[in-house]
Coordinates of C-alpha atoms in Angstrom, one line a residue:
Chain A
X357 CA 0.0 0.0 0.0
X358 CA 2.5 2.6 1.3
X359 CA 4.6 1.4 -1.8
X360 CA 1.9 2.3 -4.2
X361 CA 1.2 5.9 -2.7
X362 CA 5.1 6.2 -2.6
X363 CA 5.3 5.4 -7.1
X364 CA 2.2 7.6 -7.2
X365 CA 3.7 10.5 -5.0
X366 CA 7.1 10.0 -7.7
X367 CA 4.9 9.8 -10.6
X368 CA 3.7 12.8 -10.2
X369 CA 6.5 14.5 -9.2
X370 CA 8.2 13.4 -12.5
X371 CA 5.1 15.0 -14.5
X372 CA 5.3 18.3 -12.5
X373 CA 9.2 18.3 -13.9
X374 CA 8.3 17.4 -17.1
X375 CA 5.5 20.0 -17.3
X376 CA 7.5 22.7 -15.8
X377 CA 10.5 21.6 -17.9
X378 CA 8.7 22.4 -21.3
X379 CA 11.5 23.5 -23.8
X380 CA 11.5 27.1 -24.8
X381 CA 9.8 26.6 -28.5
X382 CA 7.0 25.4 -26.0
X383 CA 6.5 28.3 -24.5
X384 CA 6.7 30.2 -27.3
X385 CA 4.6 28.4 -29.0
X386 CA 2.2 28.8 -26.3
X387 CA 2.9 32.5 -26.5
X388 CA 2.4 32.9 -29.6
X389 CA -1.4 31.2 -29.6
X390 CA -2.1 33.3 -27.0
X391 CA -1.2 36.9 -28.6
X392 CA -3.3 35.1 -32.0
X393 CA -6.3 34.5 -30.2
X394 CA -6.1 37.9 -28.4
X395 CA -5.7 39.8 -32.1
X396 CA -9.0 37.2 -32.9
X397 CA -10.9 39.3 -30.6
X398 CA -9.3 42.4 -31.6
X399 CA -10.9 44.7 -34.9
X400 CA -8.8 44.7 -37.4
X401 CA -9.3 47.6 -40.0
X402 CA -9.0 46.8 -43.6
X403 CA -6.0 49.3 -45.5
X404 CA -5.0 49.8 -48.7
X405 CA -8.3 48.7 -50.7
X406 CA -6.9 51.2 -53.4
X407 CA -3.7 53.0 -53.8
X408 CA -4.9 56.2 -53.7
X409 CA -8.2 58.7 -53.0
X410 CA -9.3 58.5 -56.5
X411 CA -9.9 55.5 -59.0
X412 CA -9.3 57.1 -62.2
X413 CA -11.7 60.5 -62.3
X414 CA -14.2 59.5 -59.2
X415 CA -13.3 59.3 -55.8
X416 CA -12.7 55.2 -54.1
X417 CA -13.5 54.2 -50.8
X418 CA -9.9 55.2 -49.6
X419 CA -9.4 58.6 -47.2
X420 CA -6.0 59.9 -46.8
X421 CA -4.6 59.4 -43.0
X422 CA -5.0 62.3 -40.4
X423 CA -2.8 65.4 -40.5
X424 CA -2.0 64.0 -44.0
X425 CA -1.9 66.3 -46.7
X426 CA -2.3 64.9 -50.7
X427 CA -1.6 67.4 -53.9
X428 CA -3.0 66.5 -56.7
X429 CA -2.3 67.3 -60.2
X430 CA -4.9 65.7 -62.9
X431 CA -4.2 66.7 -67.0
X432 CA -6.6 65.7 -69.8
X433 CA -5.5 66.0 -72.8
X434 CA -7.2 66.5 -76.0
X435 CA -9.2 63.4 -78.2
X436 CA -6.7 60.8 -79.2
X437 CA -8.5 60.9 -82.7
X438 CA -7.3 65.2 -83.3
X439 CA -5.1 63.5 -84.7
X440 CA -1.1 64.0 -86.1
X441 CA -1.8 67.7 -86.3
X442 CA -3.1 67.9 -82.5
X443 CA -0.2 65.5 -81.8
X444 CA -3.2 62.8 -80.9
X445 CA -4.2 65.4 -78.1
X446 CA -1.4 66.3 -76.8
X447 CA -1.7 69.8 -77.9
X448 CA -5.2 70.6 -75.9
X449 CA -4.8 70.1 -72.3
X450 CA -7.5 70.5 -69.5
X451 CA -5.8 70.2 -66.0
X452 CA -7.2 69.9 -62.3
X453 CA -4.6 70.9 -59.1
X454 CA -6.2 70.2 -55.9
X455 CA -5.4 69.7 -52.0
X456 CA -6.8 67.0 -49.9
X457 CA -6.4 66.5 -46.3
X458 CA -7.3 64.4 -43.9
X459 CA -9.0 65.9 -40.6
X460 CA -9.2 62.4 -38.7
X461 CA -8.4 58.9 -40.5
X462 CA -12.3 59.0 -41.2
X463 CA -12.7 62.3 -42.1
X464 CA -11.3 64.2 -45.3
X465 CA -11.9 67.3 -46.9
X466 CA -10.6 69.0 -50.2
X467 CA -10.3 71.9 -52.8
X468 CA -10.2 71.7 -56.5
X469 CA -9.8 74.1 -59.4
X470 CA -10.1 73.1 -62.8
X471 CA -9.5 75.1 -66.2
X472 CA -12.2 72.7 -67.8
X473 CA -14.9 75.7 -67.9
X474 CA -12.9 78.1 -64.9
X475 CA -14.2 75.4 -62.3
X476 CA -13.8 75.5 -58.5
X477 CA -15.0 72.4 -56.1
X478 CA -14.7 71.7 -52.6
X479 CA -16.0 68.2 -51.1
X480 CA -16.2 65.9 -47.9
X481 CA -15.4 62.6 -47.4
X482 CA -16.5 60.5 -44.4
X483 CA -16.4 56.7 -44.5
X484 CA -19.2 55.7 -42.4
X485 CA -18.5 52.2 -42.2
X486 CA -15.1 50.4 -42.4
X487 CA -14.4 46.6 -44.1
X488 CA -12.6 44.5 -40.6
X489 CA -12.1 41.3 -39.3
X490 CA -12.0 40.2 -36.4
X491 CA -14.0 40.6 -33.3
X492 CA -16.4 43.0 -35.6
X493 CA -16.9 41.9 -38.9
X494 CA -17.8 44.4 -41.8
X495 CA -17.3 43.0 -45.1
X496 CA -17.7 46.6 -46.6
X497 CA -16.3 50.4 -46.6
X498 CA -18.9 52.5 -47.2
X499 CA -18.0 56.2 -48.0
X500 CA -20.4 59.4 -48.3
X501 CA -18.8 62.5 -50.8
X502 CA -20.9 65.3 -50.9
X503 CA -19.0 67.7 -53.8
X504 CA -20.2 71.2 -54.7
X505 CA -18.9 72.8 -58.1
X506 CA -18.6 76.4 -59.0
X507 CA -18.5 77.2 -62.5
X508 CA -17.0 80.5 -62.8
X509 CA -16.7 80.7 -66.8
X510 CA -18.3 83.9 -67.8
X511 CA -21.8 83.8 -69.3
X512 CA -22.1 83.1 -73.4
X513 CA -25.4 84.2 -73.1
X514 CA -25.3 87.9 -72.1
X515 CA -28.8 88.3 -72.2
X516 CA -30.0 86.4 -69.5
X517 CA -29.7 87.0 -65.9
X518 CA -26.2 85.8 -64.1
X519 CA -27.3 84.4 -60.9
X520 CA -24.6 83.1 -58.6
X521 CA -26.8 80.0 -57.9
X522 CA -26.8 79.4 -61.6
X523 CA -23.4 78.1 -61.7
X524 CA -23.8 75.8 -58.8
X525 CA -23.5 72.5 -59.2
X526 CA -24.2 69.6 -56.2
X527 CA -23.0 66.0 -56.2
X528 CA -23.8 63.6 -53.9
X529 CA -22.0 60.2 -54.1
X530 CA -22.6 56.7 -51.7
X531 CA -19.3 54.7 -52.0
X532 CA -19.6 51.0 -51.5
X533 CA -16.6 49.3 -51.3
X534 CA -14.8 45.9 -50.9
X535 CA -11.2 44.6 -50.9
X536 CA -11.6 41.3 -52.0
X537 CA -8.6 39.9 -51.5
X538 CA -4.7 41.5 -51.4
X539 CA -5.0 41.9 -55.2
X540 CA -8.6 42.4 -56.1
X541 CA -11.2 45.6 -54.7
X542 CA -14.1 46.4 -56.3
X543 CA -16.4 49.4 -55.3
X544 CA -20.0 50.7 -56.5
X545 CA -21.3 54.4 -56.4
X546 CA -24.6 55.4 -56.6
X547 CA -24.5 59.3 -57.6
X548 CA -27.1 61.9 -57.8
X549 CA -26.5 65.1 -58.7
X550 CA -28.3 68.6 -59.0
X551 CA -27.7 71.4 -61.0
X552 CA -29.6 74.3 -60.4
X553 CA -29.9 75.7 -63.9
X554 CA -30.6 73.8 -67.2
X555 CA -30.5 74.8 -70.9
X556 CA -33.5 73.5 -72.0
X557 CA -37.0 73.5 -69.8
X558 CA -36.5 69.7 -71.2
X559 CA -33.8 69.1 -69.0
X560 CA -34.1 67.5 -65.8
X561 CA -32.5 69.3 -63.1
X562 CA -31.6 66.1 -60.6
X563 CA -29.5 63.3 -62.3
X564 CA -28.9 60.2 -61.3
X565 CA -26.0 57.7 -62.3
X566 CA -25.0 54.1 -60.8
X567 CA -21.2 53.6 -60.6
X568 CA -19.1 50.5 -60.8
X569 CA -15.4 50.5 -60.5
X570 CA -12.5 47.9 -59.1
X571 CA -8.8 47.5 -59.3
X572 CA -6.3 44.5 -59.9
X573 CA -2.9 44.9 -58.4
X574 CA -0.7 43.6 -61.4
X575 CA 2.3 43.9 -59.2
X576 CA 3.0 45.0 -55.4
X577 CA 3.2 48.6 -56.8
X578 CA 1.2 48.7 -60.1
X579 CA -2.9 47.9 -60.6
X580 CA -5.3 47.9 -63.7
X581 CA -8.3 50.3 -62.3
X582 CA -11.2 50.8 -64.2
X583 CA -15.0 52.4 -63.9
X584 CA -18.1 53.2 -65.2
X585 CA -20.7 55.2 -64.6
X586 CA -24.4 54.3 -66.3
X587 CA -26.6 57.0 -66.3
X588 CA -30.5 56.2 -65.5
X589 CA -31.9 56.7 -68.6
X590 CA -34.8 59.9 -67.5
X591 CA -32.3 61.3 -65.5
X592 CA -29.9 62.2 -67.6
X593 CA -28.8 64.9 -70.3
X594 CA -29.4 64.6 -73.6
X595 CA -26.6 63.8 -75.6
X596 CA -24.0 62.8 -73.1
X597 CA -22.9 59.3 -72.5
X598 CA -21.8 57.3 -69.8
X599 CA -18.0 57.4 -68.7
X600 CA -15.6 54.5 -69.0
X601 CA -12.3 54.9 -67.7
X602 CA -9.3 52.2 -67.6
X603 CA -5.9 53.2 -66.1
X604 CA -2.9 52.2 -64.1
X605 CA -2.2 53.1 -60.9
X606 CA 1.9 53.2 -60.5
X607 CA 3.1 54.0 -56.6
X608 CA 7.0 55.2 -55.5
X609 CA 6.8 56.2 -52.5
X610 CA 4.8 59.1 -51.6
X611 CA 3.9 59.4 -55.2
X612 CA 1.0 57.4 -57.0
X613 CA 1.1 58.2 -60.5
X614 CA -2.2 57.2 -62.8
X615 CA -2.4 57.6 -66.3
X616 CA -5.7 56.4 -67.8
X617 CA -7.5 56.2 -71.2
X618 CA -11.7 58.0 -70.9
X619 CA -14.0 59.1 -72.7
X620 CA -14.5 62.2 -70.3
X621 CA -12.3 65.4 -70.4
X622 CA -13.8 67.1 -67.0
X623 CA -12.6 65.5 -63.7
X624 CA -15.0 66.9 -61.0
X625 CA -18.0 64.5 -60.5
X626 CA -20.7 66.6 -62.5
X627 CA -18.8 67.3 -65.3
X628 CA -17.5 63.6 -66.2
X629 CA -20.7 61.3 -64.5
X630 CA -22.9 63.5 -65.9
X631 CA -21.6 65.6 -69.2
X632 CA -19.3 63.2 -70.5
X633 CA -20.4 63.5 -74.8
X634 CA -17.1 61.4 -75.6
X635 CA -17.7 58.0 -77.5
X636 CA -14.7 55.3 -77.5
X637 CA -16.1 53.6 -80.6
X638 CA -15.9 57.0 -82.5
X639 CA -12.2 57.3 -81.3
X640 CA -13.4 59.9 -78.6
X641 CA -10.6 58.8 -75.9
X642 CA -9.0 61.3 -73.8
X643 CA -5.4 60.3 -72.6
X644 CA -5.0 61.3 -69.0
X645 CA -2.7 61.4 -65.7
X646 CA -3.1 62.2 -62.4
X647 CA -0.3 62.8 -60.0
X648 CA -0.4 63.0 -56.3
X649 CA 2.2 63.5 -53.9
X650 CA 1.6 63.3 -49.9
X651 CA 2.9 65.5 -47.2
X652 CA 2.5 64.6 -43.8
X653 CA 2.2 67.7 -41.7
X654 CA -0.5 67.2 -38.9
X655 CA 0.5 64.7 -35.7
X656 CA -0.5 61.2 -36.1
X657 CA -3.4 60.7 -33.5
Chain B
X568 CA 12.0 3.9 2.1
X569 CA 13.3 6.8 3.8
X570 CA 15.8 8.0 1.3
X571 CA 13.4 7.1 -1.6
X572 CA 11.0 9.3 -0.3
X573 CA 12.9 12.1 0.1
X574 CA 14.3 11.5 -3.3
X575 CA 11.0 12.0 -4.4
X576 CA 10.4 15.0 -1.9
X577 CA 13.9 16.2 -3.4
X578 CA 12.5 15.8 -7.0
X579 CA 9.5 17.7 -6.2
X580 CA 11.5 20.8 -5.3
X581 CA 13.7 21.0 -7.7
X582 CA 11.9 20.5 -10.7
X583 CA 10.7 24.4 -10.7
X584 CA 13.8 25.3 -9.1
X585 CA 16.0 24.5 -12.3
X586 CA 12.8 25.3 -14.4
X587 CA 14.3 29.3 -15.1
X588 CA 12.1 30.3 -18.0
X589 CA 11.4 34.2 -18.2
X590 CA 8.9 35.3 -20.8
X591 CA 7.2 38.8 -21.7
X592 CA 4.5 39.4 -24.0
X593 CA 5.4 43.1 -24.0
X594 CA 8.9 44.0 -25.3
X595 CA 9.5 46.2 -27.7
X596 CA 11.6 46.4 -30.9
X597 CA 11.9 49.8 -33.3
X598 CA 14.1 50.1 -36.3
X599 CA 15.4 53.1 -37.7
X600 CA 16.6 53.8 -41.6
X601 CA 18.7 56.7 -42.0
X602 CA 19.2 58.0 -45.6
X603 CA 20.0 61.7 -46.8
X604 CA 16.6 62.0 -47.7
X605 CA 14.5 60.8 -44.9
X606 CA 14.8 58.9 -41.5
X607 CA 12.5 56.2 -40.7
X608 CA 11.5 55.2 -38.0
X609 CA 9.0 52.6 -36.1
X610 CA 8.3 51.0 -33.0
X611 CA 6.4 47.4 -31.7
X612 CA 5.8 46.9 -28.1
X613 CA 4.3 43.6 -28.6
X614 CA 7.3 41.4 -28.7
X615 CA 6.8 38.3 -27.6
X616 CA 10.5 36.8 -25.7
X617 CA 11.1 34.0 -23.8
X618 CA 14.5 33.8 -21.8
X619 CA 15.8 30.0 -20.4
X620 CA 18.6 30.8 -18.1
X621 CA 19.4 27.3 -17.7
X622 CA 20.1 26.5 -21.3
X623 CA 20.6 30.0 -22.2
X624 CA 18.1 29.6 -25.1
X625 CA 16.2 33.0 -26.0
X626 CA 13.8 33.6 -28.6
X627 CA 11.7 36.5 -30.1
X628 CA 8.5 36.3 -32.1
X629 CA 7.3 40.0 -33.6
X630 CA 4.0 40.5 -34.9
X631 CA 5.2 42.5 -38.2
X632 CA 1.7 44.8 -38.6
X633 CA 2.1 45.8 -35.0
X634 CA 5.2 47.9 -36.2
X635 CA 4.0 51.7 -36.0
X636 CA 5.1 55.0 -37.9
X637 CA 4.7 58.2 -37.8
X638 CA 3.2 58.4 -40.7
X639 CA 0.0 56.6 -42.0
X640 CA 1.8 56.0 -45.7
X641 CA 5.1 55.0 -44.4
X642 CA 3.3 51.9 -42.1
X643 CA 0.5 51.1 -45.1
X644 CA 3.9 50.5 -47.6
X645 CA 5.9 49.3 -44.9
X646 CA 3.0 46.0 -45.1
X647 CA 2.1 45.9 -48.2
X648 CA 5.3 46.7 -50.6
X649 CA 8.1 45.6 -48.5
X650 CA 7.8 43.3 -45.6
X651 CA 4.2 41.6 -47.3
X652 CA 2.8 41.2 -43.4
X653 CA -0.5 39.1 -44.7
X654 CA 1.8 36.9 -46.7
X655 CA 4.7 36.8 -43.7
X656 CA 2.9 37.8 -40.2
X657 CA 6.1 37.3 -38.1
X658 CA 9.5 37.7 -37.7
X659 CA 11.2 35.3 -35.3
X660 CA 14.6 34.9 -34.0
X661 CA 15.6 31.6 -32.8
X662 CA 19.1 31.5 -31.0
X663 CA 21.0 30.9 -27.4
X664 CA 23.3 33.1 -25.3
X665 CA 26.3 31.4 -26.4
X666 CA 28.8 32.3 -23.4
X667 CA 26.0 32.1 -20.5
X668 CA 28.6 31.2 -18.3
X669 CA 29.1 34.8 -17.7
X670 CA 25.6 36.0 -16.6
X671 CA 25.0 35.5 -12.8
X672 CA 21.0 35.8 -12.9
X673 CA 21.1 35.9 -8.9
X674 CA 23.3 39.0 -8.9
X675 CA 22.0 42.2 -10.3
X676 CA 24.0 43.7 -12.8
X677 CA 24.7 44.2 -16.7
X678 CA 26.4 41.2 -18.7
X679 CA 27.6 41.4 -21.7
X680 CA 26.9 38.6 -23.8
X681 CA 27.2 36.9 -27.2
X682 CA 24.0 35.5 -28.8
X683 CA 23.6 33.6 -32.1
X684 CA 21.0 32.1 -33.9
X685 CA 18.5 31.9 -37.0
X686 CA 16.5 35.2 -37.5
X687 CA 13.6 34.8 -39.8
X688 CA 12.6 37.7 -41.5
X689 CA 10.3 38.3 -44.6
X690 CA 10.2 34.3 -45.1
X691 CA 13.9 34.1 -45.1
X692 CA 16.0 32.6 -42.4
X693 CA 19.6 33.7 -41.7
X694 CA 21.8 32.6 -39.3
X695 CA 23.1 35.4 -37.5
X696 CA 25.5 36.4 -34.2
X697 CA 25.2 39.6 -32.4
X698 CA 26.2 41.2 -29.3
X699 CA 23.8 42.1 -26.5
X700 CA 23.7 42.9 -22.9
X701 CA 21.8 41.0 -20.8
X702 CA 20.8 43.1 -17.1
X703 CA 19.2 41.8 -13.9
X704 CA 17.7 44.6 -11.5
X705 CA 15.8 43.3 -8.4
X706 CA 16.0 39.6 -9.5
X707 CA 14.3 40.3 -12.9
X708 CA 16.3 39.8 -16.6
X709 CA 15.7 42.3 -19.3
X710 CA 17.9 41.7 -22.5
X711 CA 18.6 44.2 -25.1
X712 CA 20.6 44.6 -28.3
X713 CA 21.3 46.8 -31.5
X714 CA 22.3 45.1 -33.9
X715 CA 21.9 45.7 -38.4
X716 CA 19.7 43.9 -41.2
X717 CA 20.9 44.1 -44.6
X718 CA 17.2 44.5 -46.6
X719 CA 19.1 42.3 -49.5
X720 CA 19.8 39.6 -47.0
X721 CA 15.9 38.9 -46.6
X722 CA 14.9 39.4 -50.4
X723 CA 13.2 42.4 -49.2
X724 CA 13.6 44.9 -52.7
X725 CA 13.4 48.4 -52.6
X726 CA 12.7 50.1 -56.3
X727 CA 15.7 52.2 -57.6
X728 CA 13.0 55.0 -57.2
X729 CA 13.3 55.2 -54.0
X730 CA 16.6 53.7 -53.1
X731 CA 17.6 57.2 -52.0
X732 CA 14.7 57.3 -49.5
X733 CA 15.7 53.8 -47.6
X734 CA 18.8 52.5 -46.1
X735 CA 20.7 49.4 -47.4
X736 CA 21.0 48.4 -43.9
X737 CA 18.0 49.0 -41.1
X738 CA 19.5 49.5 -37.4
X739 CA 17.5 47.2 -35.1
X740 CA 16.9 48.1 -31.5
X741 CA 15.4 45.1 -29.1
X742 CA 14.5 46.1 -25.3
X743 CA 12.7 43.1 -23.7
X744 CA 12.2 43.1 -19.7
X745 CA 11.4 39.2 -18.9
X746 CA 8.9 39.9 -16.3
X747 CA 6.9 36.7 -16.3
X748 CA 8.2 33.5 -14.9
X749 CA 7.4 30.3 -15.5

């Protein structure tokens, strides 16, 4: 009997020296699981669903960080089919220089002036919900841009009363977007967008267009973006057509360089969603870039 | 039956006696890159060590997003461009105090040591030896080193763009304080 307790008493002994005596990969093994299941119930925040703020003309789901502050530069040149004498467009650019900046990582705001008929716009950007894993799981990033346009180009019809609320145009734009995977992010955008005056009493004043965009990262620093925006048949202008846009996004750095093929030679939202007249079966392509180069000026919160 | 037992009794003691595993689930490494046209730097304070004073064995495993920068940009490329953290989520360092002999963990004070071992980084595994100091204050063992990472070593490629931006070699700073015992 006493011998029995005595093996038992050893036994266990032994397997309190074996347990204590785990080797060190053990234990950080063991470690290891533990800081994993800990970052399980943490929320992680999906980044980097596009390189940059913009997809080729329209905005993405992406914000630029806090205190960060993003110039852009945005040329259209002429139609590809001008021709040899235009040098294939080359010869008629419309250009866009703006200045983002990011208030909080959720929050951005921006300025814009384009040549493209003496154009200044200003616009929000708040993403309202955020993709994650994780303890809270959101499979999208949903973004709201609200973007008002001034159109400062004087008046070819001198007759008619100027108003300042004339030249006001308002864009309101619901960003839905998804990084698939590493490579893949695809995005949707339903617009609608008011302008107060029209040119003919035919002319709807509130238009309405459905966006669909995505990219494909061809390598860690290079992705195919492209995106459409179809235009609701009674809510539209006559004689425009919808925008398709295919470009590259290439990234150095703090630069992100896109240069894109459209049918669209404005780049604020009312001008290419809704006044796009360009047709890429009738050669009507518009060669493009956009440059943007971020400072970082604010304090990281 | 006597001296079996306290054999046993003996055994009993001594197995957590020898058993001289430290660990700490907070450390903390940064890394700096100096280059004439910017200094990088960023800092993780979720190192995961474990310290055997027995067998001098230490290890490190570093969650690779945890790193942080200063600048939103700097930390999104930092993941996705150069160290690919969805594709490699650690970095681990596998190695042993190779002249333990001259750390007395009862006594406080600052050793100098030698450790060597492999360091994985960016799904490449190096064998490498570097100095470090190894201090105990009020019983407890912290270790810290500085030691240098060639970016070539670990197939991490930085485009000739920006080659002026990023040092060849990053300067690696570990501070690890091995307050958990086991």
């Amino acid at each position: 009997m006493f011998k029995i307790k005595f093996v038992l008493i050893l036994f266990t002994g032994f397997l309190s020296c074996t347990a204590l005596a785990q080797d060190t990969t053990d234990l950080m093994s063991q470690l290891e699981q533990e800081v994993s299941k800990d970052d399980k119930n943490n929320t992680n925040i999906t980044t980097a669903t596009f390189k940059t703020t913009r997809l080729v003309n329209g905005h993405t789901v992406e914000n630029v960080g806090k205190g960060v502050l993003d110039f852009k530069i945005s040329h259209r040149f002429g139609k590809v089919n001008g021709g040899g004498y235009d040098l294939f467009g080359l010869d008629n650019a419309t250009m866009r220089m703006g200045f983002d900046y990011g208030i909080t990582n959720r929050f951005m705001v921006g300025i814009g002036r384009s040549t493209f008929e003496k154009t200044y716009d200003a616009f929000f950007k708040i993403k309202l919900l955020r993709q994650s894993t994780g303890n809270k799981k959101m499979p999208l990033t949903v973004s709201y841009v609200p973007t008002i346009a001034l159109k400062t180009l004087k008046s070819l019809e001198p007759d008619s009363k100027d108003y300042f609320s004339s030249r006001l145009f308002f864009t309101h734009q619901l960003i839905i977007g998804s990084k698939l995977s590493e490579q893949t992010s695809f995005q949707l955008m339903p617009t609608y967008s008011h302008r107060n005056l029209v040119t003919l009493v035919t002319e709807p004043n509130d238009l309405i267009a459905i966006g669909i965009g995505g990219r494909q990262k061809l390598s860690k620093r290079v992705s195919l973006n492209a995106e459409y925006y179809y235009q609701l048949p009674e809510y539209k202008l006559a004689n425009t057509t919808n925008a398709l846009s295919v470009g590259f996004d290439i990234e150095t750095g703090g630069h992100v360089f896109q240069l894109h093929l459209t049918n669209s030679q404005g780049m604020s939202e009312r001008t290419f969603i809704t006044e796009t007249t360009g047709k890429w079966d009738k050669g009507d392509i518009f060669f493009g870039f956009n440059i943007s180069r971020v400072f970082t000026i604010g304090k990281r919160g | 039956m006597k001296t079996l037992l306290s054999i046993a009794t003996l055994l009993l003691l001594t197995g957590p006696l020898y058993a001289q595993k430290a660990y700490t689930k907070n450390g903390s490494i940064s890394f700096f890159s100096k280059s004439p046209v910017e200094n990088i730097d960023a800092n993780n304070n979720q190192v995961m060590s474990v310290l055997n004073s027995q067998t001098g064995e230490i290890q490190f495993s570093v969650i690779v997003k945890a790193f942080h920068f200063e600048k939103a940009l700097m930390e999104e490329h930092f993941n996705e461009n150069y160290m690919e953290s969805t594709k490699f989520p650690k970095a681990t360092f596998k190695g042993v105090i190779t002249d333990l002999a001259k750390v007395n963990f009862t006594k406080d004070g600052s050793y100098p040591v030698i450790t060597s071992g492999d360091f994985t980084l960016h799904g490449v595994t190096k064998k490498i030896t570097t100095p470090g100091i190894i201090t105990i204050k009020n019983g407890i063992p912290s270790a810290s080193s500085k030691f240098s990472v060639k970016l070539k070593d670990y197939e991490v490629v930085v485009p000739k763009l920006v080659k002026d931006n990023i040092a060849e070699n990053i300067e690696i700073t570990v501070a690890c304080t091995y307050d958990q015992k086991l």
